[in-house]
Coordinates of C-alpha atoms in Angstrom, one line a residue:
M9 CA 14.5 -15.7 -4.6
L10 CA 10.7 -15.5 -4.7
F11 CA 10.4 -11.8 -4.3
K12 CA 11.1 -8.9 -6.6
P13 CA 14.1 -6.9 -5.5
S14 CA 12.0 -4.0 -4.2
F15 CA 9.9 -6.4 -2.0
A16 CA 13.0 -8.1 -0.7
A17 CA 14.5 -4.7 0.2
I18 CA 11.4 -3.8 2.1
L19 CA 11.5 -7.1 4.0
A20 CA 15.1 -6.6 4.9
S21 CA 14.4 -3.1 6.1
L22 CA 11.4 -4.3 8.2
A23 CA 13.5 -6.9 9.8
S24 CA 16.3 -4.5 10.7
V25 CA 14.0 -2.1 12.5
E26 CA 11.9 -4.6 14.5
V27 CA 14.7 -6.2 16.5
A28 CA 14.9 -3.4 19.1
N29 CA 12.8 -5.3 21.7
A30 CA 14.1 -8.8 20.6
W31 CA 16.8 -10.7 22.5
F32 CA 17.8 -12.5 19.4
R33 CA 16.2 -13.2 16.1
I34 CA 16.7 -16.3 14.0
S35 CA 16.1 -15.9 10.3
C36 CA 14.7 -19.1 8.5
A37 CA 14.8 -19.5 4.7
P38 CA 11.7 -20.1 2.7
P39 CA 10.0 -23.3 3.8
L40 CA 11.9 -26.6 4.3
V41 CA 8.8 -28.4 3.0
Q42 CA 5.1 -27.7 2.5
E43 CA 2.9 -30.7 3.2
R44 CA 0.0 -32.1 5.2
V45 CA 2.2 -33.4 8.0
D46 CA 1.7 -32.2 11.6
P47 CA 3.5 -34.3 14.3
I48 CA 2.0 -32.3 17.1
I49 CA -1.7 -32.3 16.2
S50 CA -1.8 -35.4 13.9
P51 CA 1.2 -37.5 14.7
G52 CA 1.7 -40.6 12.7
Q53 CA -0.9 -39.7 10.0
I54 CA -1.6 -37.4 7.2
S55 CA -3.0 -34.1 8.6
Q56 CA -6.0 -32.2 7.6
Y57 CA -4.3 -29.1 5.9
L58 CA -1.1 -27.9 4.3
D59 CA 1.6 -26.4 6.6
S60 CA 4.7 -24.5 5.8
I61 CA 7.6 -26.0 7.8
H62 CA 11.0 -24.5 8.7
G63 CA 13.9 -25.9 10.6
G64 CA 15.6 -29.3 11.0
N65 CA 15.4 -31.5 7.9
N66 CA 14.5 -34.7 9.8
F67 CA 10.9 -33.3 10.1
S68 CA 8.3 -36.2 9.9
M69 CA 4.8 -37.3 11.1
N70 CA 6.5 -39.7 13.6
M71 CA 9.4 -37.5 14.8
T72 CA 10.7 -37.3 18.3
Y73 CA 13.3 -35.0 19.8
N74 CA 16.0 -37.6 19.3
T75 CA 15.1 -38.1 15.6
L76 CA 15.0 -34.3 15.1
R77 CA 18.4 -34.0 16.6
Q78 CA 19.6 -36.3 13.8
S79 CA 18.8 -33.6 11.1
T80 CA 21.7 -33.1 8.7
C81 CA 20.8 -29.4 8.0
T82 CA 18.4 -26.7 9.1
S83 CA 16.7 -24.0 7.1
C84 CA 17.2 -21.7 10.1
Q85 CA 20.5 -19.8 10.8
V86 CA 21.7 -21.3 14.0
A87 CA 23.3 -24.7 13.8
Q88 CA 22.5 -25.7 17.4
D89 CA 18.9 -25.1 16.7
L90 CA 17.3 -28.1 14.9
S91 CA 13.7 -27.2 16.0
N92 CA 10.8 -27.2 13.7
Y93 CA 8.5 -24.1 13.3
W94 CA 5.3 -24.3 11.2
T95 CA 2.2 -22.4 10.3
P96 CA -0.7 -22.8 7.8
T97 CA -0.1 -21.8 4.2
L98 CA -1.7 -18.8 2.4
Y99 CA -3.6 -19.3 -0.8
F100 CA -5.2 -16.9 -3.4
K101 CA -8.7 -17.8 -4.5
D102 CA -9.2 -16.2 -7.9
P103 CA -12.5 -14.3 -7.8
T104 CA -13.1 -15.1 -11.5
T105 CA -12.3 -18.8 -11.8
G106 CA -12.6 -19.9 -8.1
Q107 CA -9.2 -21.6 -8.5
F108 CA -6.7 -21.7 -5.6
E109 CA -3.0 -20.7 -6.0
K110 CA -0.3 -20.9 -3.4
V111 CA 1.2 -17.5 -2.3
P112 CA 5.0 -17.0 -2.2
S113 CA 6.4 -16.9 1.4
G114 CA 9.6 -14.8 2.1
G115 CA 10.6 -17.1 4.9
L116 CA 10.1 -17.0 8.7
L117 CA 11.6 -14.8 11.4
V118 CA 11.6 -16.3 14.9
Y119 CA 12.1 -13.9 17.8
Y120 CA 13.4 -15.4 21.0
Q121 CA 12.6 -12.8 23.6
N122 CA 13.5 -12.3 27.3
R123 CA 10.2 -11.2 28.8
G124 CA 8.4 -11.3 32.1
S125 CA 9.1 -10.7 35.7
A126 CA 11.2 -13.8 36.0
D127 CA 13.9 -12.5 33.6
V128 CA 17.1 -11.5 35.5
A129 CA 16.9 -8.0 33.9
N130 CA 13.7 -7.6 35.7
G131 CA 15.0 -8.8 39.0
G132 CA 13.9 -12.4 38.6
K133 CA 15.6 -15.8 38.9
G134 CA 16.1 -16.2 35.2
L135 CA 14.4 -18.1 32.3
T136 CA 14.6 -21.8 31.5
A137 CA 15.6 -23.4 28.1
F138 CA 12.9 -25.4 26.4
P139 CA 13.5 -29.1 27.6
A140 CA 14.1 -32.0 25.2
G141 CA 10.8 -33.2 23.7
F142 CA 8.9 -30.0 24.5
R143 CA 6.3 -28.8 22.0
M144 CA 3.4 -26.3 21.9
I145 CA 1.0 -24.4 19.7
T146 CA -0.6 -21.0 19.8
G147 CA -3.9 -20.1 18.1
D148 CA -6.7 -22.4 16.9
P149 CA -7.1 -23.7 13.3
K150 CA -10.9 -24.0 13.9
K151 CA -11.4 -20.4 14.9
R152 CA -13.4 -18.1 12.6
S153 CA -14.2 -15.0 14.6
K154 CA -13.0 -12.8 17.5
K155 CA -14.6 -13.8 20.7
Y156 CA -13.2 -11.7 23.6
A157 CA -13.0 -8.1 24.6
E158 CA -9.4 -7.0 24.3
G159 CA -7.7 -6.5 27.7
L160 CA -9.8 -9.0 29.5
G161 CA -6.6 -10.8 30.6
T162 CA -7.9 -14.3 30.7
Q163 CA -5.7 -17.0 29.1
A164 CA -8.3 -17.4 26.3
E165 CA -8.3 -13.6 25.6
L166 CA -4.4 -13.5 25.8
G167 CA -4.3 -16.3 23.3
E168 CA -6.6 -14.4 21.0
R169 CA -4.5 -11.2 21.4
A170 CA -1.4 -13.2 20.5
I171 CA -2.5 -13.5 16.9
K172 CA -2.4 -10.1 15.3
S173 CA -0.8 -9.1 12.0
S174 CA 0.1 -6.2 9.8
C175 CA -0.8 -4.8 6.4
L176 CA 2.1 -2.9 4.8
R177 CA 1.3 -0.2 2.3
Y178 CA 4.7 1.6 1.7
G179 CA 4.9 3.5 -1.5
S180 CA 1.2 3.3 -2.3
G181 CA 0.0 6.5 -0.8
N182 CA -2.0 4.5 1.8
T183 CA -1.5 4.0 5.5
G184 CA -0.6 0.5 6.8
Y185 CA -2.4 -0.9 9.8
D186 CA -2.6 -3.9 12.2
F187 CA -5.5 -6.2 12.4
Y188 CA -7.0 -9.4 13.7
G189 CA -8.2 -12.0 11.2
F190 CA -7.5 -10.8 7.6
P191 CA -7.1 -7.2 6.3
T192 CA -9.8 -5.5 4.2
T193 CA -7.5 -3.9 1.6
D194 CA -4.5 -4.9 -0.6
C195 CA -1.2 -4.9 1.2
E196 CA 1.0 -3.4 -1.5
A197 CA 4.2 -3.9 0.4
G198 CA 3.4 -7.2 2.0
L199 CA 1.2 -9.1 4.4
I200 CA 3.0 -9.8 7.7
S201 CA 1.4 -12.6 9.7
R202 CA 2.5 -12.6 13.3
L203 CA 1.9 -14.7 16.4
Q204 CA 3.2 -15.0 20.0
M205 CA 3.7 -18.2 21.9
P206 CA 3.1 -18.9 25.6
A207 CA 6.1 -18.2 27.8
C208 CA 5.2 -20.2 31.0
W209 CA 5.3 -23.9 31.6
D210 CA 3.8 -26.2 34.2
G211 CA 7.3 -27.7 34.7
K212 CA 6.0 -31.3 34.2
N213 CA 4.4 -32.0 30.9
L214 CA 6.2 -31.8 27.6
D215 CA 2.9 -31.7 25.8
S216 CA -0.8 -31.9 26.6
P217 CA -3.9 -33.4 24.8
D218 CA -4.9 -29.9 23.4
H219 CA -1.1 -29.0 23.0
K220 CA -1.8 -25.8 25.0
S221 CA -2.7 -26.7 28.7
H222 CA 0.8 -27.4 29.8
V223 CA 1.7 -23.8 28.9
A224 CA 0.4 -20.4 29.6
Y225 CA 0.8 -16.8 28.5
L226 CA 2.4 -14.1 30.6
S227 CA -0.1 -11.9 32.4
Q228 CA 0.4 -9.0 30.0
L229 CA 1.2 -11.3 27.1
D230 CA 4.5 -9.5 26.3
S231 CA 5.4 -8.8 30.0
G232 CA 4.1 -9.6 33.5
D233 CA 4.0 -12.8 35.5
C234 CA 3.5 -16.5 34.9
P235 CA 0.4 -17.9 36.6
S236 CA 0.9 -20.1 39.7
T237 CA -0.2 -23.2 37.7
H238 CA 2.6 -22.6 35.2
P239 CA 5.5 -21.3 37.3
V240 CA 8.4 -22.1 35.0
A241 CA 9.4 -19.0 32.9
L242 CA 10.6 -19.7 29.4
M243 CA 11.8 -17.5 26.6
K244 CA 8.9 -16.0 24.6
L245 CA 8.8 -17.0 21.0
S246 CA 7.2 -14.8 18.3
Y247 CA 6.9 -15.8 14.6
Q248 CA 6.7 -13.4 11.6
V249 CA 6.0 -14.6 8.1
T250 CA 5.9 -12.2 5.1
W251 CA 3.7 -13.0 2.1
D252 CA 4.1 -11.3 -1.2
L253 CA 0.7 -10.4 -2.6
T254 CA 1.9 -8.1 -5.4
G255 CA 1.6 -10.7 -8.2
F256 CA -2.2 -11.1 -7.5
A257 CA -3.2 -7.4 -7.1
S258 CA -4.6 -6.9 -10.6
R259 CA -6.8 -9.9 -10.4
W260 CA -8.9 -8.8 -7.5
K261 CA -8.9 -5.0 -7.7
G262 CA -12.3 -3.7 -6.6
K263 CA -13.3 -7.0 -5.3
P264 CA -13.5 -8.6 -1.7
W265 CA -10.4 -9.9 0.0
P266 CA -9.5 -13.2 -1.9
F267 CA -6.8 -14.9 0.3
V268 CA -7.5 -17.8 2.5
W269 CA -5.5 -20.0 4.9
S270 CA -5.0 -23.7 4.0
N271 CA -7.0 -24.8 7.0
S272 CA -10.2 -23.9 5.2
D273 CA -10.2 -20.4 6.6
P274 CA -11.3 -17.3 4.7
T275 CA -11.6 -15.2 7.8
G276 CA -8.0 -15.2 9.1
Y277 CA -8.8 -16.0 12.6
G278 CA -7.6 -19.6 12.2
W279 CA -4.0 -18.5 11.8
H280 CA -1.8 -20.4 14.3
G281 CA 1.7 -21.6 14.9
E282 CA 3.5 -24.7 16.2
F283 CA 6.8 -25.3 17.7
F284 CA 8.6 -28.6 18.3
N285 CA 11.9 -28.1 20.2
G286 CA 15.1 -29.4 18.6
W287 CA 17.6 -27.3 20.4
D288 CA 20.8 -28.5 21.9
V289 CA 19.4 -27.6 25.4
P290 CA 22.7 -26.7 27.2
T291 CA 23.5 -24.3 24.3
L292 CA 20.2 -22.5 24.6
Q293 CA 20.6 -22.3 28.4
N294 CA 24.0 -20.8 28.0
A295 CA 22.8 -18.3 25.6
I296 CA 19.9 -17.3 27.9
D297 CA 22.3 -17.0 31.0
H298 CA 25.2 -15.3 29.3
C299 CA 24.3 -13.6 25.9
N300 CA 22.4 -10.7 27.5
Q301 CA 25.2 -8.3 28.3
T302 CA 26.7 -6.4 25.3
P303 CA 24.9 -3.8 23.3
N304 CA 24.8 -6.1 20.3
Q305 CA 23.3 -8.9 22.4
L306 CA 20.7 -6.6 23.8
S307 CA 19.8 -5.3 20.4
G308 CA 18.9 -8.8 19.2
L309 CA 21.9 -9.7 17.0
V310 CA 22.1 -13.4 17.0
T311 CA 25.6 -13.2 15.7
A312 CA 26.7 -11.6 18.9
C313 CA 26.1 -14.8 21.0
P314 CA 29.3 -16.9 20.9
Y315 CA 27.5 -20.1 21.8
F316 CA 25.9 -20.0 18.4
T317 CA 27.3 -21.2 15.1
I318 CA 25.8 -19.1 12.3
I319 CA 24.9 -20.8 9.1
P320 CA 25.4 -18.9 5.8
A321 CA 22.1 -18.0 4.1
S322 CA 23.1 -20.0 1.0
T323 CA 23.3 -23.1 3.1
T324 CA 20.0 -22.6 4.9
Q325 CA 18.3 -21.9 1.6
A326 CA 19.5 -25.2 0.2
C327 CA 18.3 -27.3 3.1
R328 CA 15.3 -29.5 2.3
A329 CA 13.3 -32.1 4.2
K330 CA 14.9 -35.6 4.0
T331 CA 11.6 -37.0 2.8
T332 CA 8.3 -35.5 1.6
E333 CA 5.7 -37.8 3.2
V334 CA 2.6 -36.5 1.5
V335 CA 3.1 -36.0 -2.3
E336 CA 0.1 -34.1 -3.9
P337 CA -0.5 -31.0 -6.0
I338 CA -0.1 -27.9 -3.7
N339 CA 0.8 -25.0 -6.0
G340 CA -2.3 -24.5 -8.2
P341 CA -4.3 -23.3 -9.9
M342 CA -6.5 -26.1 -8.6
A343 CA -10.2 -26.5 -7.8
K344 CA -9.7 -27.1 -4.1
L345 CA -7.3 -26.8 -1.2
P346 CA -5.1 -29.7 -0.4
G347 CA -6.9 -32.2 1.7
C348 CA -10.6 -31.8 2.5
N349 CA -10.8 -28.1 3.3
P350 CA -14.1 -26.5 2.1
L351 CA -14.1 -22.8 3.1
Q352 CA -15.9 -22.2 6.4
Y353 CA -16.8 -18.6 7.0
G354 CA -17.9 -18.8 10.7
P355 CA -18.5 -17.0 13.0
A356 CA -18.8 -20.5 14.7
D357 CA -15.8 -22.6 15.0
A358 CA -15.0 -24.6 11.9
T359 CA -15.0 -28.5 11.5
L360 CA -11.6 -30.0 10.5
Y361 CA -12.4 -32.8 8.0
S362 CA -10.4 -35.9 7.1
T363 CA -10.7 -37.7 3.8
A364 CA -13.0 -40.2 5.5
N365 CA -15.7 -37.8 6.4
C366 CA -15.2 -35.1 3.7
P367 CA -18.4 -33.4 2.6
I368 CA -17.1 -32.3 -0.8

């Protein structure tokens, strides 16, 4: 395991108390692969920045729903779910040397939540399983500042509100807090990066040019209605990634926040997540329709749904991508982030560079 026992215990405790509002929670082992491959934003080519990928092991830059369903293992705990889930990777920039080092990740928790007025529990007609070939993103890798007044309720503001994280400070004598962007202090008990996905679909397009326009957020983000333009209600996905910062604490004490996202982001506002559906669709629909009755199902226990085959943690932790398509140094210490990613502090949106137009 990447974490010290005390940190792992904190992570387990956190997971156990945060499922109260979740319909079910899927635990994914530390990343299946970390590489510059993004089949949603940059299909068929090397992508601009390093992502941390979880899920089915047939992940590739040219993948389709059918090829993903040919995965021979998954790093997540439900066998019928061969989806891929990914986010940027966190790096430490040493304030003394300027070198970058990859930060250990404790894996990913994916919350599948029954939300909104369309859910049968709220008197609605029910939710729809993600269709074969469906994909989406939330957040914006180019973003470098907060742009909207909270509570405005537009789709743009809801998307901004969907990216909010937590600084855990248990045992340090300090109070933890939630934040947009990056925190301003050490997070002695862990940095929890969170995001929420749209839960409404136009019912027609499996993707869109910006990978967002075919989906929309609920009117209250975690509750409310789907807009008339996106009338098909889906389950709401939320991601939670825990990063262990303890090994770096002594190297930046008394200095400004030194962590950056792999997408050239020292502000934290460019945190985002991507989802490529790899579910056996009938299984997910059966779970939506029937695994919402018992106390254990309503409390978020994925093991309580009889449609799911649960994979042992030892098996998910052993799952690796069939191929690593981009082989390069990623761990550090190293002088620059993987790819062409000079740090861009904003507040204007960043430019995502390729190797062909790299300014450094």
